[in-house]
Coordinates of C-alpha atoms in Angstrom, one line a residue:
M1 CA -36.1 -72.3 -9.6
P2 CA -37.3 -73.9 -6.4
G3 CA -40.6 -72.9 -5.0
S4 CA -39.4 -71.1 -2.1
Q5 CA -37.2 -68.9 -4.3
R6 CA -40.1 -68.1 -6.5
L7 CA -42.2 -67.1 -3.5
R8 CA -39.4 -64.9 -2.2
A9 CA -39.1 -63.3 -5.7
R10 CA -42.8 -62.5 -5.7
V11 CA -42.8 -61.1 -2.3
G12 CA -39.8 -58.9 -3.3
L13 CA -41.7 -57.7 -6.3
V14 CA -44.7 -56.8 -4.2
E15 CA -42.6 -55.1 -1.7
E16 CA -40.8 -53.1 -4.6
L17 CA -44.2 -52.0 -5.9
V18 CA -45.4 -50.8 -2.5
V19 CA -42.3 -48.6 -2.3
W20 CA -42.7 -47.1 -5.8
A21 CA -46.4 -46.7 -5.3
A22 CA -45.7 -44.4 -2.4
V23 CA -43.3 -42.4 -4.6
L24 CA -45.9 -42.2 -7.3
A25 CA -48.7 -41.1 -4.8
G26 CA -46.4 -38.3 -3.7
T27 CA -45.6 -37.2 -7.0
V28 CA -49.2 -37.1 -8.0
A29 CA -50.1 -34.9 -4.9
R30 CA -47.3 -32.4 -6.0
V31 CA -48.0 -32.3 -9.6
D32 CA -51.7 -31.8 -8.7
L33 CA -51.1 -28.8 -6.6
W34 CA -48.4 -27.4 -9.1
R35 CA -51.0 -27.8 -12.0
Q36 CA -53.7 -25.7 -10.1
G37 CA -51.5 -22.6 -10.9
R38 CA -52.4 -20.8 -7.6
A39 CA -51.7 -17.3 -7.1
F40 CA -48.3 -16.2 -5.6
W41 CA -48.7 -15.8 -1.9
R42 CA -47.0 -13.3 0.2
D43 CA -43.7 -15.0 0.7
E44 CA -43.5 -16.1 -2.9
L45 CA -44.3 -12.4 -4.1
A46 CA -41.5 -11.0 -1.9
L47 CA -39.0 -13.2 -3.8
V48 CA -40.5 -13.1 -7.3
Q49 CA -40.5 -9.3 -7.4
S50 CA -36.7 -9.4 -7.4
L51 CA -36.8 -12.3 -10.0
D52 CA -39.0 -10.4 -12.0
T53 CA -37.0 -7.2 -12.3
Y54 CA -33.3 -7.6 -11.3
P55 CA -30.7 -8.4 -13.9
P56 CA -28.7 -11.7 -13.3
A57 CA -25.8 -9.9 -11.7
K58 CA -27.9 -8.0 -9.2
L59 CA -29.7 -11.4 -8.2
L60 CA -26.2 -12.5 -6.7
G61 CA -26.4 -9.4 -4.1
P62 CA -29.1 -8.3 -1.6
L63 CA -32.7 -8.9 -2.7
S64 CA -35.7 -6.6 -2.1
D65 CA -37.6 -6.8 1.2
T66 CA -35.1 -8.8 3.2
Q67 CA -35.3 -11.9 1.2
S68 CA -32.6 -14.4 0.9
A69 CA -32.0 -17.3 -1.3
P70 CA -28.8 -19.1 -2.7
P71 CA -27.5 -17.4 -5.7
G72 CA -27.2 -20.6 -7.9
W73 CA -31.0 -21.2 -7.3
L74 CA -32.1 -17.7 -8.3
L75 CA -29.9 -17.9 -11.4
L76 CA -31.4 -21.3 -12.3
E77 CA -34.9 -19.7 -11.7
R78 CA -34.1 -17.0 -14.0
L79 CA -32.9 -19.4 -16.7
V80 CA -36.2 -21.4 -16.4
T81 CA -38.4 -18.4 -16.5
T82 CA -36.5 -16.9 -19.5
V83 CA -37.4 -20.3 -21.4
F84 CA -41.0 -20.9 -20.1
G85 CA -42.2 -17.2 -19.2
T86 CA -42.9 -15.7 -15.8
G87 CA -46.2 -17.4 -14.9
E88 CA -46.7 -19.1 -11.6
R89 CA -46.2 -22.7 -13.0
A90 CA -42.8 -21.6 -14.6
Y91 CA -41.5 -20.2 -11.3
R92 CA -42.6 -23.3 -9.4
L93 CA -41.2 -25.8 -11.8
I94 CA -37.9 -26.3 -10.1
P95 CA -39.3 -26.8 -6.7
L96 CA -41.7 -29.3 -8.3
L97 CA -39.0 -31.3 -9.8
A98 CA -36.9 -31.1 -6.6
G99 CA -39.8 -32.3 -4.5
C100 CA -40.6 -35.2 -6.9
A101 CA -36.9 -36.3 -7.1
T102 CA -36.5 -36.1 -3.3
L103 CA -39.1 -39.0 -3.1
V104 CA -37.1 -41.0 -5.3
L105 CA -33.9 -40.5 -3.5
V106 CA -35.5 -41.1 -0.1
A107 CA -36.8 -44.5 -1.5
L108 CA -33.3 -45.4 -2.6
L109 CA -31.8 -44.0 0.5
A110 CA -34.2 -46.1 2.8
R111 CA -33.5 -49.3 0.8
R112 CA -29.8 -48.9 1.8
F113 CA -30.7 -49.2 5.5
V114 CA -33.6 -51.6 5.8
R115 CA -33.7 -55.6 5.4
R116 CA -37.4 -55.7 4.3
T117 CA -38.2 -53.8 1.2
W118 CA -41.8 -52.7 2.2
T119 CA -40.5 -50.8 5.2
A120 CA -38.7 -48.4 3.0
A121 CA -42.3 -47.1 2.0
I122 CA -42.7 -45.8 5.5
P123 CA -40.6 -42.5 5.0
V124 CA -41.5 -42.2 1.4
L125 CA -45.3 -42.2 2.4
A126 CA -44.6 -39.6 5.0
L127 CA -42.7 -37.6 2.8
A128 CA -45.4 -38.0 0.0
T129 CA -48.2 -36.6 2.3
L130 CA -46.8 -34.0 4.9
P131 CA -48.6 -30.8 4.0
Q132 CA -45.4 -28.6 4.5
L133 CA -43.5 -30.9 2.1
V134 CA -46.0 -31.0 -0.6
F135 CA -46.9 -27.2 -0.2
Y136 CA -43.2 -26.2 -0.8
S137 CA -43.1 -28.6 -3.8
A138 CA -45.4 -26.1 -5.5
Q139 CA -44.1 -22.8 -4.4
A140 CA -41.4 -20.6 -5.8
K141 CA -39.1 -21.0 -2.8
Q142 CA -35.9 -23.0 -2.6
Y143 CA -36.7 -25.4 0.4
T144 CA -37.4 -28.5 -1.8
T145 CA -34.0 -27.9 -3.5
D146 CA -32.6 -28.0 0.1
M147 CA -34.0 -31.4 0.8
L148 CA -33.0 -32.8 -2.6
L149 CA -29.2 -31.8 -2.3
V150 CA -29.1 -32.8 1.3
T151 CA -30.7 -36.3 0.5
G152 CA -28.5 -36.6 -2.6
M153 CA -25.6 -36.0 -0.3
L154 CA -26.6 -38.6 2.2
L155 CA -27.1 -41.1 -0.5
L156 CA -23.7 -40.5 -2.2
A157 CA -21.8 -40.6 1.1
V158 CA -23.3 -44.0 1.9
G159 CA -22.2 -45.1 -1.4
L160 CA -18.8 -43.9 -0.7
L161 CA -18.6 -45.8 2.7
R162 CA -20.4 -48.8 1.8
P163 CA -20.0 -49.4 -2.1
Q164 CA -20.3 -53.2 -2.0
S165 CA -21.9 -54.0 1.1
E166 CA -25.7 -54.1 1.0
P167 CA -28.5 -55.1 3.3
S168 CA -29.6 -57.5 0.5
G169 CA -26.4 -59.6 1.1
E170 CA -27.4 -60.0 4.6
R171 CA -31.0 -61.0 3.8
S172 CA -29.8 -63.6 1.3
G173 CA -27.0 -65.1 3.1
E174 CA -24.5 -64.0 0.4
P175 CA -21.2 -62.3 1.2
S176 CA -21.7 -58.7 1.9
G177 CA -18.4 -57.5 0.4
D178 CA -15.5 -55.6 1.9
P179 CA -16.7 -52.3 3.5
S180 CA -13.2 -50.9 3.5
G181 CA -12.7 -51.2 -0.2
E182 CA -11.8 -48.4 -2.5
P183 CA -14.8 -46.4 -3.6
A184 CA -15.6 -46.0 -7.3
R185 CA -13.7 -43.1 -8.9
W186 CA -16.7 -41.7 -10.4
R187 CA -18.6 -41.8 -7.1
E188 CA -15.6 -40.0 -5.3
L189 CA -15.4 -37.3 -8.0
G190 CA -19.2 -36.7 -7.7
W191 CA -18.9 -36.3 -4.0
Y192 CA -16.3 -33.6 -4.0
A193 CA -18.0 -31.9 -6.9
L194 CA -21.2 -31.9 -4.8
I195 CA -19.6 -30.4 -2.0
A196 CA -18.2 -27.7 -4.1
V197 CA -21.2 -26.8 -6.1
G198 CA -24.1 -27.6 -3.6
P199 CA -23.7 -24.6 -1.2
W200 CA -24.3 -22.2 -3.9
F201 CA -27.6 -23.8 -4.6
S202 CA -28.8 -24.6 -0.9
H203 CA -28.2 -23.1 2.3
G204 CA -29.5 -26.3 4.0
F205 CA -26.7 -28.2 2.1
M206 CA -24.2 -25.5 3.0
L207 CA -24.8 -26.1 6.7
A208 CA -25.0 -30.1 6.5
A209 CA -22.0 -30.6 4.1
P210 CA -19.1 -29.8 6.6
L211 CA -20.1 -32.3 9.1
A212 CA -21.0 -35.0 6.5
A213 CA -17.7 -34.6 4.8
A214 CA -15.8 -34.8 8.1
W215 CA -17.5 -38.0 8.8
V216 CA -16.8 -39.6 5.6
G217 CA -13.2 -38.5 5.7
F218 CA -13.0 -39.9 9.4
V219 CA -14.3 -43.4 8.5
Q220 CA -12.0 -43.5 5.4
W221 CA -8.9 -42.5 7.5
R222 CA -10.0 -45.1 10.0
R223 CA -10.3 -47.9 7.5
G224 CA -7.0 -46.9 5.8
V225 CA -8.6 -45.9 2.6
R226 CA -7.2 -42.4 2.7
S227 CA -4.6 -40.7 4.6
I228 CA -5.1 -37.4 6.4
M229 CA -3.0 -35.7 3.8
G230 CA -4.9 -37.3 1.0
L231 CA -8.2 -36.2 2.5
L232 CA -7.0 -32.5 3.0
V233 CA -5.8 -32.4 -0.6
R234 CA -9.2 -33.8 -2.0
L235 CA -11.2 -31.4 0.3
A236 CA -9.0 -28.3 -0.4
A237 CA -11.1 -26.9 -3.4
P238 CA -14.6 -28.0 -2.2
G239 CA -13.7 -26.5 1.2
V240 CA -12.8 -23.1 -0.2
S241 CA -15.9 -23.0 -2.4
L242 CA -18.2 -24.0 0.6
L243 CA -16.4 -21.4 2.8
L244 CA -16.9 -18.7 0.1
A245 CA -20.4 -19.4 -0.2
A246 CA -20.9 -19.4 3.6
L247 CA -19.4 -16.1 4.0
W248 CA -21.3 -14.5 1.1
A249 CA -24.6 -15.8 2.7
R250 CA -23.7 -14.4 6.0
H251 CA -23.0 -11.1 4.4
L252 CA -26.2 -11.0 2.6
T253 CA -28.1 -12.1 5.9
S254 CA -26.3 -9.4 8.0
L255 CA -27.8 -6.8 5.5
A256 CA -31.4 -7.8 6.4
P257 CA -31.9 -7.1 10.1
D258 CA -35.7 -7.9 9.9
F259 CA -34.5 -11.6 9.0
A260 CA -32.7 -11.9 12.5
S261 CA -35.6 -10.3 14.4
Y262 CA -38.2 -12.6 12.8
W263 CA -36.3 -15.8 13.5
M264 CA -35.1 -14.8 16.9
P265 CA -37.6 -17.3 18.7
F266 CA -35.8 -20.2 16.8
M267 CA -32.2 -19.3 17.7
R268 CA -30.5 -19.7 21.2
A269 CA -30.3 -15.8 22.0
G270 CA -31.2 -13.8 24.9
D271 CA -32.3 -15.3 28.5
R272 CA -29.8 -18.3 28.9
G273 CA -32.2 -19.4 31.9
R274 CA -34.9 -20.6 29.7
F275 CA -33.0 -23.3 27.9
L276 CA -35.6 -26.1 28.5
H277 CA -38.5 -23.6 27.5
W278 CA -36.6 -22.9 24.2
N279 CA -36.1 -26.6 23.6
R280 CA -39.7 -27.5 24.1
F281 CA -40.7 -24.7 21.8
L282 CA -38.3 -25.7 19.1
W283 CA -39.1 -29.4 19.0
E284 CA -42.9 -28.8 19.3
D285 CA -42.8 -26.5 16.3
F286 CA -40.5 -29.1 14.4
G287 CA -43.0 -31.9 15.2
I288 CA -46.1 -30.2 14.5
R289 CA -45.1 -28.0 11.3
E290 CA -42.4 -30.2 9.7
L291 CA -43.5 -33.7 10.7
G292 CA -47.2 -33.1 10.7
F293 CA -48.0 -34.2 14.2
D294 CA -51.5 -33.2 15.2
R295 CA -51.0 -33.0 18.9
P296 CA -47.9 -31.9 21.1
W297 CA -48.0 -35.1 23.1
A298 CA -47.3 -36.9 19.7
L299 CA -43.7 -35.5 20.1
V300 CA -42.9 -38.8 21.8
L301 CA -42.6 -40.1 18.4
L302 CA -39.4 -38.1 17.9
G303 CA -38.0 -40.9 19.8
V304 CA -38.6 -43.5 16.9
P305 CA -35.8 -42.1 14.7
A306 CA -33.6 -42.2 17.7
V307 CA -34.4 -45.9 18.1
G308 CA -33.8 -46.3 14.3
L309 CA -30.3 -44.7 14.9
V310 CA -29.5 -47.2 17.5
A311 CA -31.0 -50.2 15.5
A312 CA -28.9 -49.1 12.4
C313 CA -25.7 -48.7 14.6
V314 CA -26.1 -52.3 16.0
R315 CA -26.0 -53.7 12.4
R316 CA -22.3 -54.1 11.2
W317 CA -23.2 -53.2 7.6
S318 CA -24.7 -49.8 8.3
R319 CA -22.8 -48.9 11.6
S320 CA -20.6 -46.4 9.7
T321 CA -23.3 -44.9 7.7
A322 CA -26.2 -44.5 10.1
P323 CA -24.9 -41.5 11.7
L324 CA -25.0 -39.6 8.4
L325 CA -29.0 -39.8 8.6
V326 CA -29.0 -37.6 11.9
L327 CA -26.3 -35.2 10.9
P328 CA -28.3 -32.6 9.1
L329 CA -30.8 -32.5 12.1
F330 CA -27.8 -32.3 14.5
T331 CA -26.1 -29.4 12.5
A332 CA -29.3 -27.4 12.2
Y333 CA -29.9 -27.7 16.0
A334 CA -26.1 -26.7 16.7
F335 CA -26.3 -23.6 14.7
A336 CA -29.4 -22.5 16.3
L337 CA -27.8 -23.2 19.7
V338 CA -25.0 -20.8 19.0
S339 CA -27.5 -18.2 17.2
M340 CA -26.1 -18.6 13.8
Y341 CA -29.0 -20.3 11.8
P342 CA -32.8 -20.7 12.9
F343 CA -33.9 -24.1 13.7
G344 CA -37.4 -23.1 12.5
R345 CA -40.2 -24.1 10.1
R346 CA -39.5 -24.4 6.5
L347 CA -35.9 -23.3 7.0
V348 CA -35.0 -26.9 8.4
L349 CA -37.0 -29.2 6.0
F350 CA -33.6 -30.5 4.8
C351 CA -33.6 -32.4 8.2
V352 CA -36.8 -34.2 7.5
P353 CA -35.7 -36.9 5.0
G354 CA -32.9 -38.4 7.2
A355 CA -35.1 -38.6 10.2
L356 CA -37.9 -40.2 8.3
V357 CA -35.4 -42.8 7.0
L358 CA -34.4 -43.6 10.7
A359 CA -38.1 -43.9 11.5
G360 CA -38.3 -46.6 8.7
V361 CA -35.3 -48.3 10.0
A362 CA -36.8 -48.5 13.6
V363 CA -39.9 -50.3 12.2
D364 CA -37.7 -52.7 10.1
A365 CA -35.8 -53.5 13.2
F366 CA -39.0 -53.9 15.3
V367 CA -40.4 -56.4 12.6
G368 CA -37.0 -58.3 12.8
G369 CA -37.1 -58.6 16.5
V370 CA -40.7 -60.0 16.4
R371 CA -39.8 -62.4 13.7
R372 CA -37.1 -64.0 16.0
L373 CA -39.8 -64.7 18.4
A374 CA -42.8 -65.7 16.1
P375 CA -43.3 -67.0 12.4
S376 CA -42.6 -64.7 9.5
W377 CA -46.1 -63.9 8.8
T378 CA -46.9 -62.9 12.3
A379 CA -43.8 -60.4 12.4
Q380 CA -45.3 -59.0 9.0
V381 CA -48.6 -58.4 10.8
V382 CA -47.2 -56.9 13.9
G383 CA -45.0 -54.6 11.8
L384 CA -48.1 -53.5 9.7
A385 CA -50.1 -52.9 12.9
G386 CA -47.1 -50.7 14.4
V387 CA -47.2 -48.8 11.1
A388 CA -50.9 -48.3 11.4
A389 CA -50.5 -47.1 15.0
L390 CA -47.9 -44.5 13.9
G391 CA -50.4 -43.4 11.0
L392 CA -53.3 -42.9 13.4
V393 CA -51.1 -40.4 15.3
A394 CA -49.0 -38.7 12.8
W395 CA -49.8 -39.6 9.2
T396 CA -51.6 -37.0 7.2
T397 CA -54.5 -38.6 5.4
P398 CA -55.2 -37.6 1.8
A399 CA -58.5 -35.9 3.0
S400 CA -56.5 -34.0 5.7
L401 CA -53.9 -33.1 3.2
D402 CA -56.4 -31.7 0.8
Q403 CA -58.0 -29.6 3.6
N404 CA -54.7 -28.2 4.7
L405 CA -53.5 -27.2 1.2
R406 CA -56.8 -25.7 0.3
Y407 CA -57.6 -23.6 3.4
Q408 CA -54.5 -23.3 5.5
Y409 CA -51.6 -22.3 2.9
G410 CA -51.6 -19.8 0.3
V411 CA -55.0 -18.3 0.8
D412 CA -54.1 -14.6 0.5
D413 CA -55.1 -14.3 -3.3
Y414 CA -53.9 -10.9 -4.3
R415 CA -54.1 -12.0 -8.1
V416 CA -58.0 -12.2 -8.0
A417 CA -58.2 -8.8 -6.2
L418 CA -56.0 -7.0 -8.5
Q419 CA -57.7 -8.6 -11.6
F420 CA -60.9 -7.2 -10.2
V421 CA -59.5 -3.8 -9.7
K422 CA -58.0 -3.8 -13.3
S423 CA -61.3 -4.7 -14.6
R424 CA -63.0 -1.5 -13.2
W425 CA -60.0 0.9 -13.2
K426 CA -60.6 4.4 -14.4
P427 CA -58.0 7.2 -15.3
G428 CA -58.8 9.3 -12.2
D429 CA -58.5 6.4 -9.7
V430 CA -55.7 5.9 -7.1
L431 CA -54.9 2.6 -5.4
V432 CA -53.8 2.4 -1.8
T433 CA -52.4 -0.9 -0.2
G434 CA -50.9 -1.8 3.1
N435 CA -47.2 -1.4 3.4
G436 CA -46.6 -5.1 3.8
D437 CA -48.9 -5.7 0.5
R438 CA -46.7 -3.6 -1.7
V439 CA -45.0 -6.6 -3.1
A440 CA -48.3 -7.8 -4.6
F441 CA -48.6 -4.7 -6.5
R442 CA -45.0 -4.9 -7.8
V443 CA -45.8 -8.3 -9.2
Y444 CA -49.4 -8.5 -10.2
G445 CA -50.1 -4.7 -10.6
R446 CA -47.1 -4.7 -13.1
R447 CA -48.3 -7.8 -15.0
L448 CA -51.8 -6.6 -15.1
G449 CA -50.9 -3.1 -16.4
L450 CA -52.1 -1.1 -13.5
P451 CA -50.4 2.5 -13.4
A452 CA -47.4 2.4 -11.0
D453 CA -47.5 6.1 -10.5
R454 CA -51.1 5.9 -9.1
A455 CA -50.4 3.3 -6.5
Y456 CA -49.4 4.2 -2.8
R457 CA -48.9 2.5 0.4
G458 CA -50.1 3.2 3.8
M459 CA -47.5 2.9 6.5
R460 CA -47.6 3.0 10.3
S461 CA -47.4 6.6 11.7
H462 CA -45.0 7.7 14.3
D463 CA -47.9 9.4 16.0
E464 CA -50.2 6.7 17.1
T465 CA -52.8 8.8 18.8
K466 CA -56.3 7.9 18.0
R467 CA -58.3 10.7 16.4
V468 CA -60.8 11.7 13.6
G469 CA -59.7 13.9 10.8
C470 CA -56.3 12.3 9.7
P471 CA -54.1 14.5 7.2
L472 CA -53.8 12.9 3.7
P473 CA -51.5 14.0 0.8
K474 CA -52.9 15.7 -2.3
E475 CA -51.8 12.9 -4.5
I476 CA -54.8 10.8 -3.0
T477 CA -57.3 13.4 -2.1
S478 CA -57.3 14.7 -5.7
A479 CA -58.3 11.3 -6.9
E480 CA -61.9 10.7 -8.1
R481 CA -62.0 7.3 -6.5
V482 CA -59.7 5.4 -4.1
W483 CA -59.3 1.7 -4.1
L484 CA -58.1 0.2 -0.8
V485 CA -56.6 -3.3 -1.3
T486 CA -55.1 -5.1 1.8
G487 CA -54.3 -8.5 3.3
D488 CA -55.3 -9.1 6.7
R489 CA -52.4 -11.5 7.4
V490 CA -50.0 -8.5 6.7
S491 CA -51.1 -5.9 9.3
I492 CA -50.1 -2.4 9.4
Y493 CA -50.6 -2.0 13.3
P494 CA -50.0 -5.1 15.3
G495 CA -53.2 -6.5 16.4
D496 CA -55.4 -4.6 14.0
R497 CA -56.9 -6.0 10.8
S498 CA -55.5 -4.0 7.8
R499 CA -58.9 -3.7 6.3
Y500 CA -59.9 -1.5 9.2
T501 CA -56.7 0.2 9.7
V502 CA -56.3 1.5 6.0
I503 CA -59.9 3.0 5.9
V504 CA -60.1 4.8 9.2
P505 CA -58.0 7.8 8.1
F506 CA -60.5 8.4 5.2
L507 CA -63.9 8.0 6.8
D508 CA -64.3 11.8 7.7
R509 CA -64.3 12.8 4.1
Y510 CA -65.0 9.5 2.2
R511 CA -67.7 7.1 2.0
R512 CA -67.3 3.4 1.2
V513 CA -69.4 2.3 -1.8
Y514 CA -68.0 -1.2 -2.3
F515 CA -66.5 -4.0 -0.1
A516 CA -65.3 -7.5 -1.1
D517 CA -63.1 -10.2 0.6
R518 CA -61.1 -12.3 -1.9
G519 CA -59.3 -14.9 0.1
H520 CA -58.2 -12.9 3.0
V521 CA -57.4 -9.9 0.5
T522 CA -59.9 -7.2 1.0
I523 CA -61.1 -4.8 -1.7
Q524 CA -62.7 -1.5 -0.6
V525 CA -63.7 1.3 -2.9
L526 CA -64.2 5.1 -1.6
L527 CA -65.9 8.1 -3.1
P528 CA -65.6 11.6 -1.8
G529 CA -68.3 12.7 0.6
P530 CA -68.9 11.8 4.3
A531 CA -70.9 8.6 5.0
G532 CA -74.3 10.2 6.2
S533 CA -74.7 11.7 9.7
A534 CA -72.7 8.8 11.6
E535 CA -69.7 10.0 13.6
P536 CA -66.4 8.6 12.1
P537 CA -64.7 6.3 14.6
K538 CA -61.4 7.2 16.0
G539 CA -58.4 5.5 14.7
R540 CA -54.8 5.8 14.3
C541 CA -53.5 7.9 11.2
L542 CA -51.2 6.7 8.5
E543 CA -48.4 7.9 6.5
F544 CA -48.3 7.4 2.7
A545 CA -45.7 6.9 0.2
P546 CA -45.5 5.6 -3.5
V547 CA -45.3 1.8 -3.8
G548 CA -42.2 2.1 -5.8
P549 CA -40.2 -0.5 -7.6
P550 CA -38.2 -3.5 -5.8
G551 CA -35.4 -2.2 -4.0
T552 CA -37.4 0.8 -2.5
P553 CA -36.7 1.0 1.3
A554 CA -39.3 -0.8 3.4
R555 CA -40.1 2.7 4.8
P556 CA -39.6 5.4 2.4
P557 CA -40.2 9.3 3.2
A558 CA -43.7 9.9 3.5
L559 CA -45.6 12.2 1.0
P560 CA -46.3 15.7 2.4
I561 CA -49.8 16.2 3.6
D562 CA -52.4 18.3 1.9

């Protein structure tokens, strides 16, 4: 082998190692967070309460507390927890595997669009370290499954449209193959099977699949690979399955009015005159939360994927496949524009892999442009300098990632608080929690063996006049001791910390004998008897109801007052 070929082979090996080292780094970060076995946080608790108690058939219908997840994903979670138990790690096993597998697929997808292998490490490294993406790889939520299935769909679609044509052929000067050739039968069967099954496991896939399938069909028709009738026949069964999944998801969402109100800012509804303001809010949220930008002005980096799309479309071998990478982002934005699906936060994580791959393509094209004007080593240095510049603005360093995961996510630890209550519980005690904290008792209270018939929730009163001497139900006033367990991030009255809201109605006849803050979850213990001669503060009263099992209305009838 000539020396130049040996050198090229060594350089290629080093570049391969760089890409897979990035995959390994992302995998280690995810496994480490999963291994910690953190307590379920409030969003997980709201979903886990249904997974804990509902039979499989009921998981296909409305879930408790306006939660929503694809039915196939829910059944898969039930299968895993039936085998491995209902601990935190078991519930998070599927999201972990999906998050790690997405790293691999993004590496393979990026390799199909770049000439220089090392530039494929750019989207992988970003995906490996973005806090949102790492966090949801170790949480009992479906968002990493969305990313996995959408990325797999993109990779399979590229294989359909470019079965033989590879960037490697252009690098080596070898023939690049016939881009209009017949796709492999197994790949085509896998494509239509994925379109049929994927929507039942991922809402993100359900949104992105129709436009991707339409693009693949259009390219195949234009090349003469498939006729219009042949495409319609092949898409008939997958299309019906996708439509049924979409209608069912729409039906379930319509049963949860809180879902629409919560996500209203991320949907184009209301004042049509504030279109620019809405777009600014939308893209700032996407850049800062999903892509990890530290500052709003860094949103100019959203132009990098656009440059990558242009560069990929200029190249003959990726002209037909490059639009696939931006279709998930375009689809999510279009659905938000017509107020059908929110373009917000974790719900659009499935758009991120394609955008990151386009960023890698932009760097690859930049290095190629410099190489035409300067020696090869200069182009590599300039490319690395460009990557370093991007990293200084947007990359989440390992130290910053650890800080984010440790202090900004999942800090409301109800498990520790309720374990403490259980360790000191006496038969005559009652527990009162905030209405929004009820899911924590349904999950951890049940697991710890706390009596469900002695647990109540404080609800916002219709009469919000501040006063001293609020009425209380006899179920609570007859108790020897009252435990108050509340999370400040789930307020009872807007603008008030729940730790204060929940204790005020008791202060004219009870005294606080214990207070502790367990990771934004407050424990307070009350005993009968006023607290000395101090005048109790005025506050808004509460209504009380049993916590109840999952499926109980968010606001049940209040207990009669004493």
